[in-house]
Structure formats: C-alpha cells, structure tokens
C-alpha cells in the first residue's frame, strides 16, 4: 500500500512539474528590457529612445503631399522616438498599454525592413478612447511564421518604456513638425 501511495505522489509531482514548463512560444518570447523617456535603451537587435509624449484631439500630416486631418472623440497619444535595428534589417511593432488596454498604432512614420545601424526618428500615434492615467510603450521587431502570420521575433528583445502622459490634450498637433 505504501508503494502505491508513493507512486501516486510521484506521479502527481511529475504532472505538476510538467504543467509548470513553459511552451515553446513562451520560452522563445522576446525578453523585455525596460527604460525611461529620454534614455537610450538597447536590446539584442533593437535600440529605442523615446524623446517626447504629447496628446492631441486632432492630428495633421501630409501623405504624398496631400494634407490629412484626423480627429477623434478620444485623444491621440503621440510618441516621438528613435528606432534602430542593430544586427539585421527589421520591421518594428509599436504597442501601447494604456489603463490596462492594449492599442496598436494606425499612424507610424517608420519604414518596414529598416536597415541595421541606421537610426530613424519619427512619430507613432495611438488613438485612445480617453486621456489615460498610465501608459507604457512596447517596441519589438516582428517576423512571420512559416504560414505568413506576424509574430514577435523569437529569442529577441522587446523595449518597454513607461510614459508620462500629459494631463491635457492639445487641440491640434502636426505630426510632421513633431517628428523633426
């Protein structure tokens, strides 16, 4: 009887240990490197510097010489930053977590497959439903799996930068001027 109980306990312990193992995607996920606004933050294959954070009700910019005006019922959270792939040509992904909600950017001035060693400075704008009390920017390189689905580059880094959100939104912000 003691052998049966010992075997059952060992089987339960082995099952518990097996359930604690990370999946392949979890173990290959980007390692998060945290920085601050104004700080040059480097990961394995990317470097990011957040220069400024602004809020606006309306953003304007030019698209192939045509002026564009985009308004929102919420606010545009605009992040001015520099991005540099360090080892190979990469495509950056910018995600914002604001008040516990995750947003992707419909407006980014960064090139896809940016060449390594060349720093790009531009803006990323996120449309948020209200002025957030807290926000964090996450930047990582993306790749595609064998079926063409986008995913974070495995065994790479992700840069996380907590943002100081301005208390009030500007009535209008020109993204072209903000980037320079």
PDB file of C-alpha atoms in Angstrom:
ATOM      1  CA  UNK A   1       0.000   0.000   0.000  1.00  0.00           C
ATOM      2  CA  UNK A   2       2.870   2.361   0.817  1.00  0.00           C
ATOM      3  CA  UNK A   3       4.344   1.733  -2.649  1.00  0.00           C
ATOM      4  CA  UNK A   4       1.065   2.649  -4.319  1.00  0.00           C
ATOM      5  CA  UNK A   5       0.832   5.891  -2.333  1.00  0.00           C
ATOM      6  CA  UNK A   6       4.475   6.737  -3.090  1.00  0.00           C
ATOM      7  CA  UNK A   7       3.923   6.042  -6.804  1.00  0.00           C
ATOM      8  CA  UNK A   8       0.764   8.195  -6.815  1.00  0.00           C
ATOM      9  CA  UNK A   9       2.610  11.031  -5.051  1.00  0.00           C
ATOM     10  CA  UNK A  10       5.494  10.824  -7.535  1.00  0.00           C
ATOM     11  CA  UNK A  11       3.058  10.785 -10.458  1.00  0.00           C
ATOM     12  CA  UNK A  12       1.238  13.828  -9.057  1.00  0.00           C
ATOM     13  CA  UNK A  13       4.550  15.661  -8.541  1.00  0.00           C
ATOM     14  CA  UNK A  14       5.709  14.805 -12.075  1.00  0.00           C
ATOM     15  CA  UNK A  15       2.385  16.007 -13.510  1.00  0.00           C
ATOM     16  CA  UNK A  16       2.618  19.275 -11.568  1.00  0.00           C
ATOM     17  CA  UNK A  17       6.215  19.828 -12.770  1.00  0.00           C
ATOM     18  CA  UNK A  18       5.196  19.093 -16.376  1.00  0.00           C
ATOM     19  CA  UNK A  19       2.408  21.671 -16.182  1.00  0.00           C
ATOM     20  CA  UNK A  20       4.889  24.319 -14.960  1.00  0.00           C
ATOM     21  CA  UNK A  21       7.097  24.020 -18.056  1.00  0.00           C
ATOM     22  CA  UNK A  22       6.766  26.950 -20.478  1.00  0.00           C
ATOM     23  CA  UNK A  23       5.566  26.333 -24.005  1.00  0.00           C
ATOM     24  CA  UNK A  24       7.946  26.783 -26.924  1.00  0.00           C
ATOM     25  CA  UNK A  25       6.400  30.193 -27.705  1.00  0.00           C
ATOM     26  CA  UNK A  26       6.732  31.291 -24.071  1.00  0.00           C
ATOM     27  CA  UNK A  27      10.377  30.258 -23.855  1.00  0.00           C
ATOM     28  CA  UNK A  28      11.207  31.899 -27.207  1.00  0.00           C
ATOM     29  CA  UNK A  29       9.299  35.118 -26.448  1.00  0.00           C
ATOM     30  CA  UNK A  30      11.209  38.419 -26.510  1.00  0.00           C
ATOM     31  CA  UNK A  31      12.967  39.363 -23.285  1.00  0.00           C
ATOM     32  CA  UNK A  32      11.652  42.693 -22.030  1.00  0.00           C
ATOM     33  CA  UNK A  33      14.161  45.491 -21.400  1.00  0.00           C
ATOM     34  CA  UNK A  34      12.725  48.480 -19.518  1.00  0.00           C
ATOM     35  CA  UNK A  35      13.870  52.063 -19.963  1.00  0.00           C
ATOM     36  CA  UNK A  36      12.680  55.608 -19.351  1.00  0.00           C
ATOM     37  CA  UNK A  37      11.696  58.577 -21.502  1.00  0.00           C
ATOM     38  CA  UNK A  38      14.861  60.259 -22.785  1.00  0.00           C
ATOM     39  CA  UNK A  39      17.005  57.171 -22.157  1.00  0.00           C
ATOM     40  CA  UNK A  40      18.696  55.199 -24.974  1.00  0.00           C
ATOM     41  CA  UNK A  41      17.541  51.605 -24.365  1.00  0.00           C
ATOM     42  CA  UNK A  42      19.202  48.685 -26.161  1.00  0.00           C
ATOM     43  CA  UNK A  43      18.049  45.114 -26.553  1.00  0.00           C
ATOM     44  CA  UNK A  44      19.612  42.313 -28.567  1.00  0.00           C
ATOM     45  CA  UNK A  45      18.601  43.587 -32.013  1.00  0.00           C
ATOM     46  CA  UNK A  46      16.977  46.973 -31.439  1.00  0.00           C
ATOM     47  CA  UNK A  47      17.601  50.282 -29.734  1.00  0.00           C
ATOM     48  CA  UNK A  48      14.895  52.810 -28.849  1.00  0.00           C
ATOM     49  CA  UNK A  49      14.881  56.322 -27.400  1.00  0.00           C
ATOM     50  CA  UNK A  50      11.547  57.947 -26.526  1.00  0.00           C
ATOM     51  CA  UNK A  51      12.018  61.707 -26.884  1.00  0.00           C
ATOM     52  CA  UNK A  52       8.569  63.172 -26.186  1.00  0.00           C
ATOM     53  CA  UNK A  53       4.935  62.266 -25.462  1.00  0.00           C
ATOM     54  CA  UNK A  54       2.022  64.508 -26.459  1.00  0.00           C
ATOM     55  CA  UNK A  55      -1.771  64.321 -26.508  1.00  0.00           C
ATOM     56  CA  UNK A  56      -3.992  65.885 -29.164  1.00  0.00           C
ATOM     57  CA  UNK A  57      -7.646  65.850 -30.209  1.00  0.00           C
ATOM     58  CA  UNK A  58      -6.734  66.290 -33.896  1.00  0.00           C
ATOM     59  CA  UNK A  59      -3.568  65.215 -35.723  1.00  0.00           C
ATOM     60  CA  UNK A  60      -2.490  66.533 -39.117  1.00  0.00           C
ATOM     61  CA  UNK A  61       0.179  65.315 -41.522  1.00  0.00           C
ATOM     62  CA  UNK A  62       0.883  65.086 -45.245  1.00  0.00           C
ATOM     63  CA  UNK A  63       0.573  61.876 -47.241  1.00  0.00           C
ATOM     64  CA  UNK A  64       2.305  62.139 -50.642  1.00  0.00           C
ATOM     65  CA  UNK A  65       1.896  65.914 -50.496  1.00  0.00           C
ATOM     66  CA  UNK A  66      -1.814  65.737 -49.623  1.00  0.00           C
ATOM     67  CA  UNK A  67      -2.751  67.257 -46.237  1.00  0.00           C
ATOM     68  CA  UNK A  68      -4.593  64.829 -43.949  1.00  0.00           C
ATOM     69  CA  UNK A  69      -6.574  65.751 -40.828  1.00  0.00           C
ATOM     70  CA  UNK A  70      -7.684  63.039 -38.392  1.00  0.00           C
ATOM     71  CA  UNK A  71      -9.888  63.800 -35.409  1.00  0.00           C
ATOM     72  CA  UNK A  72     -11.146  61.557 -32.633  1.00  0.00           C
ATOM     73  CA  UNK A  73     -13.737  61.571 -29.873  1.00  0.00           C
ATOM     74  CA  UNK A  74     -10.987  60.390 -27.515  1.00  0.00           C
ATOM     75  CA  UNK A  75      -7.389  61.523 -27.887  1.00  0.00           C
ATOM     76  CA  UNK A  76      -4.310  60.836 -29.976  1.00  0.00           C
ATOM     77  CA  UNK A  77      -1.341  59.828 -27.843  1.00  0.00           C
ATOM     78  CA  UNK A  78       1.692  60.764 -29.950  1.00  0.00           C
ATOM     79  CA  UNK A  79       5.132  59.370 -29.125  1.00  0.00           C
ATOM     80  CA  UNK A  80       8.244  60.889 -30.722  1.00  0.00           C
ATOM     81  CA  UNK A  81      11.006  58.286 -30.745  1.00  0.00           C
ATOM     82  CA  UNK A  82      14.141  56.970 -32.400  1.00  0.00           C
ATOM     83  CA  UNK A  83      14.353  53.331 -33.520  1.00  0.00           C
ATOM     84  CA  UNK A  84      17.406  51.443 -34.725  1.00  0.00           C
ATOM     85  CA  UNK A  85      17.742  47.770 -35.646  1.00  0.00           C
ATOM     86  CA  UNK A  86      21.201  46.682 -34.501  1.00  0.00           C
ATOM     87  CA  UNK A  87      22.052  43.408 -36.270  1.00  0.00           C
ATOM     88  CA  UNK A  88      19.720  42.854 -39.224  1.00  0.00           C
ATOM     89  CA  UNK A  89      17.007  44.609 -41.240  1.00  0.00           C
ATOM     90  CA  UNK A  90      13.825  44.543 -39.159  1.00  0.00           C
ATOM     91  CA  UNK A  91      10.230  45.792 -39.081  1.00  0.00           C
ATOM     92  CA  UNK A  92       9.275  47.472 -35.798  1.00  0.00           C
ATOM     93  CA  UNK A  93       5.982  46.954 -33.981  1.00  0.00           C
ATOM     94  CA  UNK A  94       4.696  49.606 -31.573  1.00  0.00           C
ATOM     95  CA  UNK A  95       2.095  48.684 -28.939  1.00  0.00           C
ATOM     96  CA  UNK A  96       0.649  50.929 -26.260  1.00  0.00           C
ATOM     97  CA  UNK A  97      -0.808  49.700 -22.997  1.00  0.00           C
ATOM     98  CA  UNK A  98      -2.945  52.486 -21.522  1.00  0.00           C
ATOM     99  CA  UNK A  99      -5.046  51.989 -18.402  1.00  0.00           C
ATOM    100  CA  UNK A 100      -4.849  48.218 -18.877  1.00  0.00           C
ATOM    101  CA  UNK A 101      -5.953  48.259 -22.540  1.00  0.00           C
ATOM    102  CA  UNK A 102      -3.676  47.418 -25.475  1.00  0.00           C
ATOM    103  CA  UNK A 103      -3.552  49.545 -28.645  1.00  0.00           C
ATOM    104  CA  UNK A 104      -1.657  49.271 -31.925  1.00  0.00           C
ATOM    105  CA  UNK A 105      -0.755  52.291 -34.000  1.00  0.00           C
ATOM    106  CA  UNK A 106      -2.541  53.115 -37.247  1.00  0.00           C
ATOM    107  CA  UNK A 107      -0.080  56.002 -37.782  1.00  0.00           C
ATOM    108  CA  UNK A 108       3.632  55.255 -37.830  1.00  0.00           C
ATOM    109  CA  UNK A 109       6.309  57.004 -39.836  1.00  0.00           C
ATOM    110  CA  UNK A 110       8.802  54.144 -39.549  1.00  0.00           C
ATOM    111  CA  UNK A 111       9.946  52.134 -42.570  1.00  0.00           C
ATOM    112  CA  UNK A 112       9.475  48.398 -42.821  1.00  0.00           C
ATOM    113  CA  UNK A 113      12.667  46.365 -43.014  1.00  0.00           C
ATOM    114  CA  UNK A 114      14.759  49.213 -41.647  1.00  0.00           C
ATOM    115  CA  UNK A 115      18.468  48.627 -42.333  1.00  0.00           C
ATOM    116  CA  UNK A 116      20.726  47.860 -39.363  1.00  0.00           C
ATOM    117  CA  UNK A 117      22.843  50.624 -37.907  1.00  0.00           C
ATOM    118  CA  UNK A 118      20.671  53.483 -39.210  1.00  0.00           C
ATOM    119  CA  UNK A 119      18.643  55.348 -36.605  1.00  0.00           C
ATOM    120  CA  UNK A 120      15.216  56.584 -37.669  1.00  0.00           C
ATOM    121  CA  UNK A 121      13.450  59.363 -35.763  1.00  0.00           C
ATOM    122  CA  UNK A 122       9.711  59.689 -36.274  1.00  0.00           C
ATOM    123  CA  UNK A 123       6.333  59.603 -34.533  1.00  0.00           C
ATOM    124  CA  UNK A 124       3.885  56.882 -33.618  1.00  0.00           C
ATOM    125  CA  UNK A 125       0.298  57.926 -32.887  1.00  0.00           C
ATOM    126  CA  UNK A 126      -2.248  55.857 -30.970  1.00  0.00           C
ATOM    127  CA  UNK A 127      -5.956  56.635 -30.864  1.00  0.00           C
ATOM    128  CA  UNK A 128      -7.198  56.134 -27.292  1.00  0.00           C
ATOM    129  CA  UNK A 129     -10.813  56.490 -26.068  1.00  0.00           C
ATOM    130  CA  UNK A 130      -9.899  58.860 -23.207  1.00  0.00           C
ATOM    131  CA  UNK A 131      -6.848  60.558 -21.751  1.00  0.00           C
ATOM    132  CA  UNK A 132      -5.064  57.691 -19.961  1.00  0.00           C
ATOM    133  CA  UNK A 133      -3.761  57.952 -16.418  1.00  0.00           C
ATOM    134  CA  UNK A 134      -0.938  55.496 -17.135  1.00  0.00           C
ATOM    135  CA  UNK A 135       0.678  54.263 -20.335  1.00  0.00           C
ATOM    136  CA  UNK A 136       3.570  52.089 -21.454  1.00  0.00           C
ATOM    137  CA  UNK A 137       5.075  51.763 -24.928  1.00  0.00           C
ATOM    138  CA  UNK A 138       6.318  48.348 -26.068  1.00  0.00           C
ATOM    139  CA  UNK A 139       8.584  48.149 -29.137  1.00  0.00           C
ATOM    140  CA  UNK A 140       9.724  44.884 -30.686  1.00  0.00           C
ATOM    141  CA  UNK A 141      10.779  43.507 -34.052  1.00  0.00           C
ATOM    142  CA  UNK A 142       8.274  41.386 -35.907  1.00  0.00           C
ATOM    143  CA  UNK A 143       8.728  38.432 -38.180  1.00  0.00           C
ATOM    144  CA  UNK A 144       6.381  35.927 -39.797  1.00  0.00           C
ATOM    145  CA  UNK A 145       5.903  32.257 -39.081  1.00  0.00           C
ATOM    146  CA  UNK A 146       6.076  29.701 -41.877  1.00  0.00           C
ATOM    147  CA  UNK A 147       2.441  30.431 -42.775  1.00  0.00           C
ATOM    148  CA  UNK A 148       2.998  34.194 -43.072  1.00  0.00           C
ATOM    149  CA  UNK A 149       1.341  35.126 -39.773  1.00  0.00           C
ATOM    150  CA  UNK A 150       3.038  38.061 -37.999  1.00  0.00           C
ATOM    151  CA  UNK A 151       4.677  37.312 -34.667  1.00  0.00           C
ATOM    152  CA  UNK A 152       7.327  38.814 -32.370  1.00  0.00           C
ATOM    153  CA  UNK A 153      10.851  37.874 -33.434  1.00  0.00           C
ATOM    154  CA  UNK A 154      11.801  34.829 -31.323  1.00  0.00           C
ATOM    155  CA  UNK A 155      14.755  34.955 -28.926  1.00  0.00           C
ATOM    156  CA  UNK A 156      14.966  38.737 -29.321  1.00  0.00           C
ATOM    157  CA  UNK A 157      14.294  41.702 -27.039  1.00  0.00           C
ATOM    158  CA  UNK A 158      11.315  43.986 -26.531  1.00  0.00           C
ATOM    159  CA  UNK A 159      11.786  47.532 -25.233  1.00  0.00           C
ATOM    160  CA  UNK A 160       9.231  48.740 -22.654  1.00  0.00           C
ATOM    161  CA  UNK A 161       9.097  52.427 -21.737  1.00  0.00           C
ATOM    162  CA  UNK A 162       6.615  53.802 -19.173  1.00  0.00           C
ATOM    163  CA  UNK A 163       5.250  57.117 -20.482  1.00  0.00           C
ATOM    164  CA  UNK A 164       4.413  60.296 -18.584  1.00  0.00           C
ATOM    165  CA  UNK A 165       1.069  61.243 -20.124  1.00  0.00           C
ATOM    166  CA  UNK A 166       0.291  64.979 -20.309  1.00  0.00           C
ATOM    167  CA  UNK A 167      -2.767  65.982 -18.292  1.00  0.00           C
ATOM    168  CA  UNK A 168      -4.499  67.827 -21.136  1.00  0.00           C
ATOM    169  CA  UNK A 169      -4.731  67.265 -24.865  1.00  0.00           C
ATOM    170  CA  UNK A 170      -3.679  69.886 -27.402  1.00  0.00           C
ATOM    171  CA  UNK A 171      -6.469  70.940 -29.777  1.00  0.00           C
ATOM    172  CA  UNK A 172      -4.298  70.045 -32.810  1.00  0.00           C
ATOM    173  CA  UNK A 173      -0.833  68.572 -33.460  1.00  0.00           C
ATOM    174  CA  UNK A 174       1.114  68.449 -36.741  1.00  0.00           C
ATOM    175  CA  UNK A 175       2.859  65.054 -36.844  1.00  0.00           C
ATOM    176  CA  UNK A 176       5.344  66.214 -39.489  1.00  0.00           C
ATOM    177  CA  UNK A 177       6.570  69.012 -37.208  1.00  0.00           C
ATOM    178  CA  UNK A 178       6.518  66.802 -34.102  1.00  0.00           C
ATOM    179  CA  UNK A 179       8.822  64.264 -35.791  1.00  0.00           C
ATOM    180  CA  UNK A 180      11.544  66.812 -36.500  1.00  0.00           C
TER     181      UNK A 180
END
